[in-house]
Amino acid sequence: MQLQYFLILAAALFCIGIFGLITSRNAVRVLMSVELMLNAVNLNLMAFSNYMDGQSIKGQVFTVFVISIAAAEAAVGLAIVLAIYRNRDTVDMEQFNLLKW
Amino acid sequence: MASLLLQTIWLVPIYSLIGATLSVIWFPSITRRTGPRPAGYVNALMTFISFVHALIALQAAWNQPAYELSITWLQVADLNLTLPIVASALTVGAVVLITGMNLLAQVFAIGYMEMDWGWARFYSLLALFEAGMTALAICDSLFFSYIILEVLTLGTYLLVGFWFNQSLVVTGARDAFLTKRVGDLFLLMGVIALLPLAGTWNFTELAEWAKTAEVNPLVITLVGLGLIAGPMGKCAQFPLHLWLDEAMEGPVPSTILRNTVVVATGAWVLVKLEPVLALSPIVLSATIFIGALTAIGGSLIALAQIDIKRTLSYLVSAYMGIVFVAVGTQQVDAALLLVLTHAVSMGLLVMSTGAIVWNSVTQDVTQLGGLWSRRPISGLAFVVGTLGLVAFPPLGGFWAMLDLASSIWSTRPWLAGLLLVVNGLTAFGLVRVFSLVFGGKPQQMSERSPEVHWPMIMPMMILLGFTLHLPLVLQAFSLLPSWVQLNKDMALLLIWSSILGGSLSAVLYLGKAVPKPIKFPWKGLQDLVAYDFYTPKLYRSSIVFGVDLISRLTSWVDKYLVDGMVNLFGFVTLLSGQGLKYSTSGQSQFYMLTILVGLAFLGIWLCFPLIAQLSLDPAISSLLTSISALWSSRTAG
C-alpha cells in the first residue's frame, strides 16, 4: 500500500462528487455529492497524516474538524433546501434559476 | 494749401469710412422715427469733401513728381509689410474720377431710392466702395491692393444683395461673391508666389525688378496667369462673367458705380501689373485672348438681351475686354484712357436707363418705346453716352480706341480688326436699345411716362456735360494725339464702323421693313446669344457639378465611414454586453462548473512547465501510439 493509491482513490471520489454536484437535479443529491467531496478530502487528510506525519497526526485532527463542520453544513444545507421547498414546492435544481441576467 | 491736400490724400478713403460709420445711426432699427434720409445726405457730403480735396490735390500733383508716403503696417520676422501711398497725377486723377462718379451716383440715388427705407445700409455700402476704390487708387502695393479687392468683393456681395427678400437677388449676390472670390484666390496665389521671386510687392519696385529679371519662364508664366485671374473675375471676363449679369438685380445707383468704376478696379491692378505680365509672352497672349473673346462675346450677347440693364452689363464686360487687349499688347496709356472714357460714358448710359426704369417700371426693352418726344433729356443722355462710348469723334471713346487701334495696327492687324468689329457691334447694340426705348410707338408700359425729378436729372446732366467736355479736358492735359501723329486711316475706319453699326441698327429697328420683334433666321443662334451662351448651365454642369459631387461624397464618407467606424466600437461594446450577460444563467450548478473550469485552466497554466517536462512511461506511450494507430485505421476503414 502506497500513499499515491490513497490519493488517487480520494481524487476519484472527489471527481465523482463534482460530477454529482454539477449534474444532479435533486437538491438533496447535490448535498450528498458535497458530502462525497468532503469525504474525499478527509481521505486525503488521513492518508497524509498516516504516511507523512505519523508522529503528531495533525491530519487526523483536521479530519475530526472537517467531519464536525460537514455535519453542521449538511444541517444548514438541508434547512435551506426545506425552506426553498416550502416556497416553491420542488427540490428540482433546474427550477431555481430566478437570479439570472 | 494744395500741396498740403496732396500730402494728406490718404484722408480721402477715411472721409468715406466716416460717412459709412455715421450711416449706422439711421438704420431703421436704431433711428425708429425720423427716417433714413440723413444717412444719404451725410454720405453725399463726405463724398463731396473727398471730391473737392482730390480736385485741389490734382492741381498740385499735375506735372510734379509723385509724392510718396510709406506707413508700416506690420513687421514680423523677415516680412516687412508697409503700405506705400503714391500721390501722382494719375492716382489722384483716379481718385477724382471715383469720388466724382460716386457723388453723382449718390445724388442720383437720393432721387431713385426715394421710396426705399434702406438708405443707411445702401449709402454706407456705397461709401465703403468709395473708400475701397480710392484706397486702391493711391496704394502702390500689390498686397494691399489684394486686401482692398477682397473688401470690395464683400461689398459687392452686400450691395447686390441689398433687397434680399427677392430670390434672384440672393442667388445673384451669391454668384457675384463666389465668382469674384475664385478670381481673387487665384490672384492671392500669384501674389504669394511673386514675393520670393521679386522680393517686393510694391508696384514701382516690381516694375524695376521686371526690367532686369531673369526667371524660369514656366514659373513666371504660372505666376502671371494667377495674377490675371483676379482681374478676370473683377472685370467680368470670360468665363467669369456671369456674375455681372446677375449683379444687375441690385439697385440702379449702385449699378452706376459698379459698371463704371468697380469693374475697373480689376483693370487698374492689371495695368499696374503690366511690367510683370510682360515677362511672359504666354501671359500676354492669354490676356489678349481672354479680352478679345470677352469683347466679341459680350458685344454679341448685348445684342440679344431684352433687359435694359443687361444690355449694358455685357457691354461693360466687352469694354473691359478691350482694356485686357490693351494691357496684353502693352498699351498701358490706351488702357487707362479707355477706363476713363468708358467710366464716364457708361455712367451716363446707366443713369439714363435708370431714369427710364424708375417710372416706366418695366426693364423689358420690347415693352418700352416712343419715349423720345416725352423724355428728351434722358434720351439725349443716352445718345451722348452712346457716342461717348463708341468711336465717334470728337468724344472720348474715339480717342481711346484710336490710341489703341493705331498702335496695334502695325503689330497685330487682326486685333485692330477685332476692335473695329466690337466697336460696330457696340454701336449696333446701343442704337438698338435706343430705338426700342425711345423710338417707335409708345407701348402699354411707356404710354404715360413723365420725365424724372431733379435729383436724378441733375447728376445725369452734369455727367452729360462732362462727357461732352471730356475731349477738352484731355486736350488740356495734353492726352490727345496731335493732328500730325494721327493715324487718319484708322480714325476713318473706326468712325465708319460706328456709323455702319449704328445706322444698320437704326434701319432695322426704326424702319418698318422688318417685323418686330426681330427674329433671327436661325433661332438656335438667337437663343444661344440671348441666354449668354448658356453660361449658367455650363457652370452648373462643370464646376458646380464637380464641387457638389465631391462635397456630397465627402459628406457621405464623413457621415458613414468616419462616424460609422467610431460608432461601430460603441455598438460592438453594447452588443457584447447584451450578449455576454447570458453567461449569468441563474443556475448555481453552472456557476460551480465555471469555477471548476477556471480552476482547471489556472492549474494547467501554472503547472504547464511541469506538464511539458513530464516524460511519459515508455509502456504508456507505446500504449497511446497503438491506440492512435488503431483509431486512425478504424476511421480510414
XYZ file of C-alpha atoms in Angstrom:
738
model
C 0.000 0.000 0.000
C 1.375 3.317 -1.001
C 0.360 6.929 -0.381
C -0.432 7.649 -4.019
C -3.111 4.941 -4.215
C -4.960 6.615 -1.354
C -4.534 9.977 -3.043
C -5.788 8.613 -6.367
C -8.758 6.993 -4.649
C -9.540 10.280 -2.878
C -9.184 12.186 -6.160
C -11.522 9.734 -7.860
C -14.043 10.143 -5.060
C -13.693 13.919 -5.327
C -14.307 13.762 -9.062
C -17.381 11.625 -8.560
C -18.563 14.184 -6.029
C -18.012 17.013 -8.535
C -19.836 15.101 -11.206
C -22.787 14.601 -8.844
C -22.617 18.207 -7.676
C -22.889 19.598 -11.209
C -25.262 17.128 -12.804
C -27.790 16.275 -10.070
C -31.231 17.789 -10.444
C -32.283 16.891 -6.922
C -31.071 19.420 -4.352
C -30.605 16.733 -1.696
C -28.384 14.760 -4.032
C -26.303 17.872 -4.524
C -25.808 17.987 -0.764
C -24.915 14.300 -0.860
C -22.305 14.974 -3.543
C -20.844 17.684 -1.330
C -20.573 15.078 1.402
C -18.728 12.801 -1.044
C -16.253 15.560 -1.804
C -15.724 16.256 1.882
C -15.099 12.582 2.475
C -12.541 12.600 -0.342
C -10.801 15.437 1.420
C -10.944 13.510 4.656
C -9.337 10.524 2.943
C -6.527 12.763 1.738
C -6.014 14.194 5.174
C -5.925 10.755 6.772
C -3.517 9.391 4.139
C -1.117 12.290 4.507
C -1.354 12.072 8.265
C -0.504 8.401 8.126
C 2.361 8.463 5.656
C 3.921 11.878 6.183
C 3.183 12.848 9.762
C 2.982 9.628 11.783
C 4.163 11.350 14.973
C 1.879 14.315 15.571
C -1.008 13.208 13.268
C -2.307 16.719 12.656
C -4.245 15.431 9.632
C -6.438 13.305 11.875
C -7.270 16.344 13.971
C -8.170 18.216 10.793
C -10.371 15.319 9.746
C -12.267 15.444 13.026
C -12.932 19.119 12.485
C -13.941 18.583 8.877
C -16.427 15.864 9.874
C -17.990 18.054 12.502
C -18.165 21.117 10.237
C -19.556 18.902 7.447
C -22.306 17.743 9.784
C -23.191 21.350 10.579
C -23.054 22.315 6.928
C -25.304 19.442 5.950
C -27.778 20.530 8.612
C -27.829 24.106 7.341
C -27.968 22.844 3.740
C -30.946 20.663 4.414
C -32.608 23.557 6.234
C -32.120 25.756 3.160
C -33.481 23.027 0.913
C -36.508 22.741 3.165
C -37.009 26.495 3.135
C -36.916 26.568 -0.656
C -39.189 23.534 -0.851
C -41.786 25.298 1.282
C -41.857 28.224 -1.060
C -41.551 26.565 -4.425
C -42.854 23.054 -3.737
C -39.966 21.416 -5.504
C -36.361 20.485 -4.994
C -35.501 20.453 -8.706
C -32.297 22.480 -9.204
C -33.451 23.469 -12.719
C -36.320 25.413 -11.196
C -34.051 27.609 -9.096
C -32.838 29.833 -11.955
C -34.581 33.065 -10.944
C -31.426 35.126 -10.380
C -30.214 35.401 -13.929
C -29.222 38.193 -16.316
C -2.670 124.583 -49.337
C -2.869 122.445 -52.454
C 0.336 120.614 -51.673
C -0.860 120.037 -48.125
C -4.022 118.484 -49.527
C -1.869 116.379 -51.823
C 0.168 115.144 -48.894
C -2.990 114.267 -46.994
C -4.603 112.444 -49.921
C -4.786 109.387 -47.683
C -7.589 111.175 -45.868
C -9.924 110.608 -48.830
C -10.749 106.968 -48.035
C -11.146 107.957 -44.405
C -13.805 110.560 -45.212
C -15.905 107.857 -46.845
C -15.369 105.487 -43.968
C -16.537 108.190 -41.567
C -19.628 108.615 -43.691
C -20.190 104.855 -43.742
C -19.863 104.682 -39.971
C -22.178 107.623 -39.393
C -24.838 105.968 -41.573
C -25.286 103.368 -38.881
C -27.187 105.954 -36.828
C -30.024 105.916 -39.350
C -30.548 102.181 -39.538
C -34.297 101.636 -39.162
C -33.681 99.636 -36.013
C -31.787 102.494 -34.350
C -33.494 105.630 -35.580
C -37.058 104.470 -35.428
C -38.937 107.694 -36.010
C -37.410 110.151 -38.428
C -36.431 108.048 -41.422
C -33.093 107.233 -43.029
C -32.643 110.208 -45.358
C -29.887 111.979 -43.363
C -27.647 108.957 -43.989
C -27.725 109.784 -47.689
C -27.072 113.475 -47.142
C -24.156 112.817 -44.798
C -22.552 110.404 -47.239
C -23.071 112.720 -50.186
C -21.461 115.486 -48.152
C -18.480 113.325 -47.259
C -18.082 112.322 -50.881
C -18.258 115.975 -51.885
C -15.495 116.789 -49.408
C -13.407 113.948 -50.822
C -14.064 115.178 -54.346
C -13.009 118.740 -53.592
C -9.978 117.525 -51.677
C -8.902 115.324 -54.563
C -9.603 118.002 -57.139
C -7.398 120.544 -55.401
C -4.749 117.892 -54.804
C -4.829 117.049 -58.526
C -3.769 120.600 -59.368
C -0.847 120.252 -57.025
C 0.092 116.885 -58.427
C -0.015 117.933 -62.064
C 3.391 117.856 -63.764
C 5.025 117.238 -60.400
C 6.967 114.188 -59.273
C 4.825 111.777 -57.321
C 4.517 112.384 -53.606
C 5.244 109.142 -51.795
C 4.431 108.075 -48.284
C 5.027 104.804 -46.537
C 3.190 103.534 -43.482
C 4.431 100.460 -41.687
C 1.581 98.112 -41.110
C 3.251 95.036 -39.700
C 6.778 93.847 -39.067
C 7.217 90.175 -38.360
C 10.485 88.294 -38.627
C 11.721 88.883 -42.174
C 8.492 90.217 -43.581
C 8.024 93.963 -43.585
C 4.545 94.962 -44.625
C 4.493 98.635 -45.412
C 1.590 100.423 -47.025
C 3.066 102.675 -49.693
C 0.922 105.587 -50.835
C 1.681 107.289 -54.109
C 0.025 110.599 -54.932
C 0.849 111.150 -58.565
C -1.237 112.898 -61.187
C -2.519 109.523 -62.339
C -3.575 108.194 -58.930
C -5.110 111.468 -57.780
C -6.859 111.695 -61.135
C -8.312 108.239 -60.499
C -9.436 109.398 -57.043
C -11.149 112.394 -58.647
C -12.914 110.115 -61.115
C -14.049 107.714 -58.379
C -15.270 110.363 -55.972
C -16.895 112.292 -58.800
C -18.750 109.242 -60.092
C -19.755 108.301 -56.586
C -21.004 111.801 -55.855
C -23.178 111.676 -58.975
C -24.388 108.166 -58.140
C -25.244 109.233 -54.597
C -27.181 112.277 -55.735
C -28.928 110.072 -58.299
C -29.759 107.658 -55.504
C -31.379 110.459 -53.490
C -33.930 110.570 -56.252
C -34.004 106.899 -57.165
C -34.211 105.497 -53.649
C -36.953 107.877 -52.601
C -39.422 105.104 -51.812
C -36.927 102.946 -50.001
C -36.213 102.600 -46.302
C -32.744 101.127 -46.650
C -30.806 104.334 -47.201
C -28.446 103.815 -44.296
C -27.368 100.399 -45.495
C -27.226 101.477 -49.113
C -25.208 104.633 -48.569
C -22.836 103.044 -46.101
C -22.073 100.371 -48.709
C -21.584 102.976 -51.434
C -19.219 104.774 -49.073
C -17.389 101.533 -48.375
C -16.947 101.126 -52.114
C -15.661 104.635 -52.459
C -13.231 104.137 -49.606
C -12.025 100.867 -51.097
C -11.572 102.230 -54.578
C -9.828 105.436 -53.571
C -7.548 103.425 -51.300
C -6.846 101.104 -54.224
C -6.033 104.063 -56.438
C -3.486 105.627 -54.112
C -1.986 102.448 -52.698
C 1.076 101.211 -54.506
C 1.333 97.715 -53.146
C 0.072 94.530 -54.741
C -0.548 93.037 -51.327
C -2.749 95.877 -50.119
C -4.452 96.003 -53.498
C -5.400 92.391 -52.947
C -6.766 93.192 -49.494
C -8.845 96.035 -50.894
C -10.092 93.878 -53.769
C -11.338 91.336 -51.255
C -13.064 94.035 -49.221
C -14.724 95.202 -52.417
C -15.803 91.642 -53.164
C -17.559 91.537 -49.825
C -19.017 94.961 -50.573
C -20.362 93.672 -53.898
C -22.000 90.771 -52.121
C -23.739 93.078 -49.666
C -24.705 95.686 -52.242
C -26.058 93.259 -54.836
C -27.922 91.540 -52.021
C -29.453 94.838 -50.925
C -33.093 93.803 -51.469
C -32.516 90.380 -50.029
C -36.154 89.368 -49.891
C -36.021 88.750 -53.637
C -34.851 85.297 -54.517
C -32.986 86.322 -57.683
C -31.098 88.918 -55.672
C -29.914 86.280 -53.260
C -28.648 83.968 -55.995
C -27.139 86.901 -57.873
C -25.262 88.104 -54.812
C -24.076 84.569 -54.168
C -22.720 84.195 -57.681
C -21.144 87.645 -57.625
C -19.320 86.833 -54.410
C -18.177 83.336 -55.321
C -17.107 84.137 -58.876
C -15.080 87.160 -57.843
C -13.734 85.237 -54.868
C -12.399 82.473 -57.093
C -10.562 85.027 -59.189
C -9.247 86.730 -56.067
C -7.981 83.453 -54.664
C -6.016 82.755 -57.833
C -4.702 86.294 -57.543
C -3.612 85.515 -53.984
C -1.642 82.515 -55.267
C 0.082 84.791 -57.752
C 0.713 87.461 -55.118
C 2.269 84.984 -52.731
C 4.369 83.314 -55.401
C 5.634 86.670 -56.576
C 7.294 87.629 -53.283
C 10.100 85.013 -53.331
C 10.795 85.920 -56.961
C 10.764 89.693 -56.741
C 11.226 90.276 -53.030
C 8.727 93.103 -53.052
C 5.066 93.836 -53.562
C 5.435 97.493 -54.437
C 4.274 98.131 -57.968
C 7.090 100.554 -58.698
C 9.725 98.170 -57.340
C 8.084 95.306 -59.213
C 8.396 97.305 -62.426
C 12.068 97.946 -61.646
C 12.609 94.264 -60.928
C 10.797 93.189 -64.100
C 13.204 95.208 -66.247
C 16.154 93.008 -65.414
C 14.520 89.888 -64.064
C 15.690 86.505 -65.217
C 13.295 83.856 -64.043
C 12.220 80.442 -65.119
C 9.730 81.035 -67.943
C 7.387 78.325 -66.655
C 7.316 79.843 -63.171
C 6.670 83.375 -64.353
C 4.002 82.119 -66.746
C 2.141 80.387 -63.949
C 2.508 83.396 -61.651
C 1.338 85.692 -64.433
C -1.695 83.528 -65.146
C -2.553 83.650 -61.430
C -2.193 87.419 -61.479
C -4.541 87.894 -64.426
C -7.144 85.565 -62.914
C -8.010 88.131 -60.230
C -8.736 90.957 -62.654
C -10.524 88.411 -64.868
C -13.086 87.838 -62.139
C -13.237 91.520 -61.173
C -13.661 92.753 -64.735
C -16.274 90.087 -65.533
C -14.204 88.493 -68.282
C -14.997 85.150 -69.895
C -15.522 82.684 -68.342
C -16.024 84.505 -65.020
C -18.590 86.925 -66.421
C -21.961 85.581 -65.294
C -21.874 87.465 -62.007
C -22.109 90.880 -63.676
C -25.298 89.815 -65.447
C -26.829 88.637 -62.185
C -25.485 91.667 -60.311
C -27.963 93.717 -62.344
C -30.500 92.679 -59.700
C -29.050 95.317 -57.412
C -30.286 98.916 -57.198
C -29.530 101.123 -60.208
C -27.403 103.731 -58.390
C -25.040 101.011 -57.252
C -25.021 99.760 -60.824
C -23.765 103.168 -61.893
C -20.884 102.810 -59.543
C -20.199 99.179 -60.367
C -20.403 99.381 -64.116
C -18.173 102.406 -64.280
C -15.544 102.142 -61.632
C -15.827 98.933 -59.609
C -15.177 96.641 -62.536
C -12.341 98.968 -63.459
C -10.568 98.140 -60.196
C -9.510 94.856 -61.785
C -8.266 96.690 -64.842
C -6.366 99.096 -62.585
C -4.495 96.248 -60.910
C -3.904 94.639 -64.280
C -2.449 97.848 -65.675
C -0.152 98.217 -62.691
C 0.993 94.616 -63.074
C 1.739 95.026 -66.774
C 5.551 95.040 -66.341
C 5.358 91.706 -64.507
C 2.935 90.220 -67.028
C 5.215 91.338 -69.853
C 7.873 88.930 -68.562
C 5.982 86.052 -70.118
C 4.722 86.221 -73.708
C 2.273 83.415 -72.949
C 0.605 85.514 -70.256
C 0.320 88.453 -72.619
C -1.217 86.217 -75.274
C -3.634 84.802 -72.710
C -4.617 88.331 -71.673
C -5.237 89.291 -75.275
C -7.163 86.088 -75.941
C -9.419 86.479 -72.907
C -10.001 90.128 -73.637
C -10.736 89.530 -77.319
C -13.082 86.642 -76.565
C -14.963 88.691 -73.974
C -15.113 91.737 -76.208
C -16.659 89.798 -79.086
C -18.833 87.586 -76.880
C -20.019 90.422 -74.655
C -20.949 92.704 -77.521
C -22.778 89.833 -79.258
C -24.698 88.864 -76.116
C -25.645 92.502 -75.546
C -27.385 92.486 -78.947
C -29.842 89.804 -77.922
C -30.781 90.963 -74.414
C -34.227 92.324 -73.712
C -33.446 93.525 -70.190
C -32.269 97.119 -70.491
C -29.778 96.786 -67.627
C -28.312 93.595 -69.023
C -27.783 95.119 -72.471
C -25.381 97.462 -70.737
C -23.732 94.972 -68.376
C -22.440 92.844 -71.243
C -21.042 95.931 -72.902
C -19.156 96.603 -69.682
C -17.631 93.138 -69.981
C -16.823 93.827 -73.625
C -15.107 97.132 -72.870
C -13.137 95.643 -70.027
C -12.148 93.000 -72.572
C -10.753 95.746 -74.767
C -8.817 97.016 -71.736
C -7.437 93.492 -71.368
C -6.402 93.555 -75.010
C -4.731 96.907 -74.442
C -2.792 95.588 -71.451
C -1.930 92.415 -73.362
C -0.449 94.488 -76.157
C 1.318 96.635 -73.538
C -0.640 99.770 -74.424
C -0.987 100.903 -70.816
C -1.855 104.528 -71.609
C -4.568 103.458 -74.008
C -5.945 101.120 -71.348
C -6.137 103.906 -68.765
C -7.688 106.303 -71.243
C -10.217 103.642 -72.163
C -11.089 103.085 -68.496
C -11.663 106.828 -68.078
C -13.834 107.314 -71.154
C -15.743 104.110 -70.552
C -16.474 105.086 -66.947
C -17.891 108.460 -67.936
C -19.962 107.244 -70.876
C -21.206 104.080 -69.236
C -22.171 106.070 -66.150
C -24.273 108.290 -68.359
C -25.910 105.300 -70.073
C -26.761 103.583 -66.799
C -28.167 106.795 -65.355
C -30.338 107.280 -68.402
C -31.677 103.726 -68.329
C -32.155 104.002 -64.554
C -34.235 107.110 -65.074
C -36.323 105.265 -67.684
C -36.832 102.245 -65.448
C -37.707 104.400 -62.446
C -41.049 105.492 -63.821
C -41.655 103.011 -66.598
C -41.385 100.123 -64.128
C -40.504 97.519 -66.733
C -36.934 96.788 -67.731
C -38.008 94.890 -70.835
C -36.977 96.887 -73.897
C -39.611 95.154 -76.010
C -42.302 96.656 -73.775
C -40.909 100.181 -73.990
C -40.998 102.584 -76.905
C -41.782 106.057 -78.145
C -40.220 107.917 -75.258
C -38.174 110.372 -77.300
C -40.856 113.041 -77.532
C -41.648 112.943 -73.807
C -38.257 112.067 -72.304
C -35.869 114.229 -74.341
C -33.313 114.694 -71.581
C -32.979 111.007 -70.777
C -32.876 110.319 -74.486
C -30.191 112.908 -75.030
C -28.167 111.462 -72.209
C -28.427 108.022 -73.799
C -27.361 109.392 -77.177
C -24.381 111.241 -75.761
C -23.428 108.207 -73.684
C -23.585 106.056 -76.788
C -21.494 108.470 -78.810
C -19.016 108.764 -75.976
C -18.674 105.008 -75.681
C -18.265 104.031 -79.318
C -15.653 105.610 -81.527
C -17.272 108.839 -82.559
C -15.176 111.973 -82.743
C -14.669 114.223 -81.007
C -15.952 112.414 -77.920
C -13.695 110.494 -75.535
C -14.197 106.903 -76.605
C -12.904 107.694 -80.053
C -9.520 108.849 -78.779
C -9.060 105.854 -76.537
C -9.994 103.440 -79.319
C -7.839 105.300 -81.810
C -4.894 105.289 -79.442
C -5.187 101.543 -79.052
C -6.026 100.698 -82.653
C -3.307 102.749 -84.271
C -0.606 101.345 -82.001
C -1.566 97.716 -82.586
C -2.305 98.143 -86.290
C 1.302 97.567 -87.311
C 2.000 94.635 -84.978
C -1.313 92.816 -84.738
C -3.658 93.966 -87.507
C -6.196 91.268 -86.689
C -6.637 92.761 -83.224
C -7.329 96.145 -84.734
C -9.901 94.419 -86.946
C -11.440 92.886 -83.837
C -11.594 96.323 -82.289
C -13.485 97.586 -85.337
C -15.920 94.693 -85.136
C -16.514 95.189 -81.398
C -16.976 98.906 -81.957
C -19.517 98.238 -84.712
C -21.375 95.666 -82.603
C -21.447 98.037 -79.639
C -22.828 100.816 -81.804
C -25.408 98.383 -83.172
C -26.401 97.218 -79.704
C -26.706 100.696 -78.196
C -28.659 102.099 -81.117
C -30.925 99.063 -80.884
C -31.638 99.854 -77.236
C -32.163 103.498 -78.105
C -34.517 102.647 -80.956
C -36.535 100.219 -78.854
C -36.818 102.533 -75.854
C -37.037 105.991 -77.370
C -38.114 105.257 -80.938
C -41.198 103.610 -82.351
C -44.676 103.839 -80.940
C -45.456 104.095 -77.211
C -46.477 100.784 -75.739
C -48.659 99.999 -72.775
C -45.860 100.286 -70.250
C -44.498 103.532 -71.670
C -47.737 105.272 -72.587
C -47.618 107.686 -69.667
C -44.009 108.257 -68.811
C -43.124 111.624 -67.278
C -39.542 112.806 -67.015
C -37.934 112.105 -63.653
C -37.403 114.690 -60.921
C -34.336 116.831 -60.385
C -32.084 114.613 -58.179
C -31.922 112.088 -60.988
C -31.790 114.523 -63.869
C -29.168 116.785 -62.343
C -26.331 114.264 -61.993
C -27.235 112.952 -65.427
C -26.886 116.403 -66.914
C -23.644 117.093 -65.102
C -22.210 113.835 -66.376
C -23.533 114.597 -69.851
C -21.734 117.898 -69.739
C -18.563 116.226 -68.573
C -18.821 113.607 -71.305
C -19.105 116.396 -73.861
C -16.201 118.270 -72.311
C -14.000 115.236 -71.894
C -12.106 115.875 -75.157
C -11.351 119.411 -73.978
C -10.168 118.067 -70.621
C -7.985 115.542 -72.382
C -6.598 118.265 -74.589
C -5.880 120.489 -71.613
C -3.942 117.649 -70.048
C -2.318 117.042 -73.450
C -3.526 113.463 -73.621
C -4.755 113.742 -77.193
C -2.515 112.911 -80.143
C -1.535 115.813 -82.332
C -3.021 116.100 -85.805
C 0.272 115.112 -87.412
C 0.633 111.855 -85.500
C -2.981 110.967 -86.074
C -3.468 107.694 -87.914
C -6.134 109.042 -90.233
C -6.922 105.741 -91.946
C -7.536 104.080 -88.625
C -9.643 107.003 -87.447
C -11.785 106.775 -90.558
C -12.179 103.014 -90.192
C -13.283 103.425 -86.578
C -15.776 106.150 -87.446
C -17.135 104.068 -90.304
C -17.535 101.013 -88.098
C -19.508 103.079 -85.579
C -21.676 104.652 -88.260
C -22.222 101.353 -90.056
C -23.241 99.501 -86.877
C -25.401 102.355 -85.636
C -27.192 103.085 -88.897
C -27.786 99.411 -89.655
C -29.378 99.058 -86.249
C -31.443 102.212 -86.735
C -32.701 100.971 -90.118
C -33.617 97.600 -88.662
C -35.313 98.827 -85.514
C -36.711 102.223 -86.509
C -37.674 101.259 -90.038
C -40.827 99.288 -90.700
C -39.257 96.931 -93.201
C -38.561 94.215 -90.636
C -41.389 92.904 -88.446
C -40.868 93.324 -84.701
C -39.796 91.556 -82.598
C -36.971 90.755 -84.947
C -36.420 87.041 -85.452
C -33.064 85.726 -86.444
C -33.255 83.269 -89.353
C -31.774 80.568 -87.187
C -33.488 80.565 -83.790
C -30.832 78.445 -82.116
C -28.224 81.154 -82.602
C -30.522 83.866 -81.272
C -31.241 81.793 -78.179
C -27.579 80.949 -77.740
C -26.683 84.637 -77.566
C -29.768 85.674 -75.630
C -29.036 83.086 -72.951
C -25.431 84.198 -72.599
C -24.034 81.073 -74.330
C -25.872 79.099 -71.651
C -23.198 80.016 -69.130
C -25.311 79.129 -66.073
C -25.766 75.635 -67.483
C -22.075 75.484 -68.232
C -21.208 76.401 -64.650
C -23.761 74.011 -63.262
C -22.588 71.105 -65.363
C -18.867 71.628 -64.795
C -17.535 73.399 -61.706
C -20.695 73.471 -59.631
C -21.459 69.862 -60.523
C -17.948 68.727 -59.657
C -17.757 70.590 -56.356
C -21.271 69.496 -55.453
C -20.463 65.880 -56.225
C -17.213 65.915 -54.271
C -18.818 67.613 -51.294
C -21.667 65.115 -51.278
C -19.109 62.343 -51.451
C -17.003 63.707 -48.611
C -20.121 64.335 -46.574
C -21.142 60.731 -47.191
C -17.698 59.448 -46.240
C -17.754 61.525 -43.072
C -21.277 60.529 -42.177
C -20.996 56.819 -42.835
C -17.337 55.777 -42.893
C -15.696 58.006 -40.285
C -18.675 58.321 -37.973
C -19.616 54.705 -38.620
C -16.167 53.493 -37.633
C -16.389 55.226 -34.282
C -19.993 54.226 -33.760
C -19.054 50.655 -34.583
C -16.854 50.455 -31.495
C -19.660 51.669 -29.280
C -22.091 49.359 -30.981
C -19.832 46.339 -30.586
C -19.360 47.161 -26.913
C -23.085 47.450 -26.461
C -23.723 44.235 -28.313
C -21.114 42.284 -26.393
C -22.617 43.470 -23.127
C -26.022 42.395 -24.330
C -24.754 39.035 -25.496
C -22.383 38.190 -22.692
C -24.894 38.784 -19.936
C -26.366 35.384 -20.788
C -23.305 33.879 -19.126
C -25.116 34.702 -15.876
C -27.500 31.803 -16.331
C -29.046 31.721 -12.851
C -28.074 28.059 -12.386
C -25.820 27.711 -9.381
C -24.581 24.397 -10.733
C -23.421 26.199 -13.863
C -21.529 28.653 -11.688
C -19.856 25.767 -9.961
C -18.877 24.364 -13.329
C -17.343 27.682 -14.409
C -15.421 27.849 -11.146
C -14.107 24.378 -11.831
C -13.224 25.092 -15.412
C -11.467 28.270 -14.311
C -9.546 26.420 -11.647
C -8.587 23.709 -14.076
C -7.284 26.192 -16.617
C -5.418 28.121 -13.977
C -3.908 24.882 -12.717
C -2.854 23.787 -16.178
C -1.411 27.197 -16.885
C 0.518 27.319 -13.668
C 1.781 23.775 -13.984
C 2.418 23.933 -17.704
C 6.240 23.848 -17.396
C 5.896 20.801 -15.229
C 3.474 19.069 -17.571
C 5.608 19.817 -20.601
C 8.642 18.219 -18.984
C 6.665 15.212 -17.874
C 8.120 12.190 -19.608
C 5.577 9.517 -20.097
C 6.319 5.991 -19.119
C 7.512 4.047 -22.233
C 4.794 1.474 -21.654
C 2.074 4.106 -21.516
C 3.435 5.939 -24.559
C 3.563 2.740 -26.615
C 0.010 2.030 -25.472
C -1.031 5.523 -26.619
C 0.600 5.091 -30.026
C -1.046 1.716 -30.547
C -4.429 3.240 -29.583
C -3.975 6.120 -32.004
C -2.889 3.724 -34.779
C -5.966 1.604 -34.102
C -8.130 4.732 -34.162
C -6.697 6.002 -37.434
C -7.032 2.566 -39.138
C -10.650 2.381 -37.956
C -11.517 5.834 -39.285
C -9.715 5.032 -42.540
C -11.591 1.765 -42.832
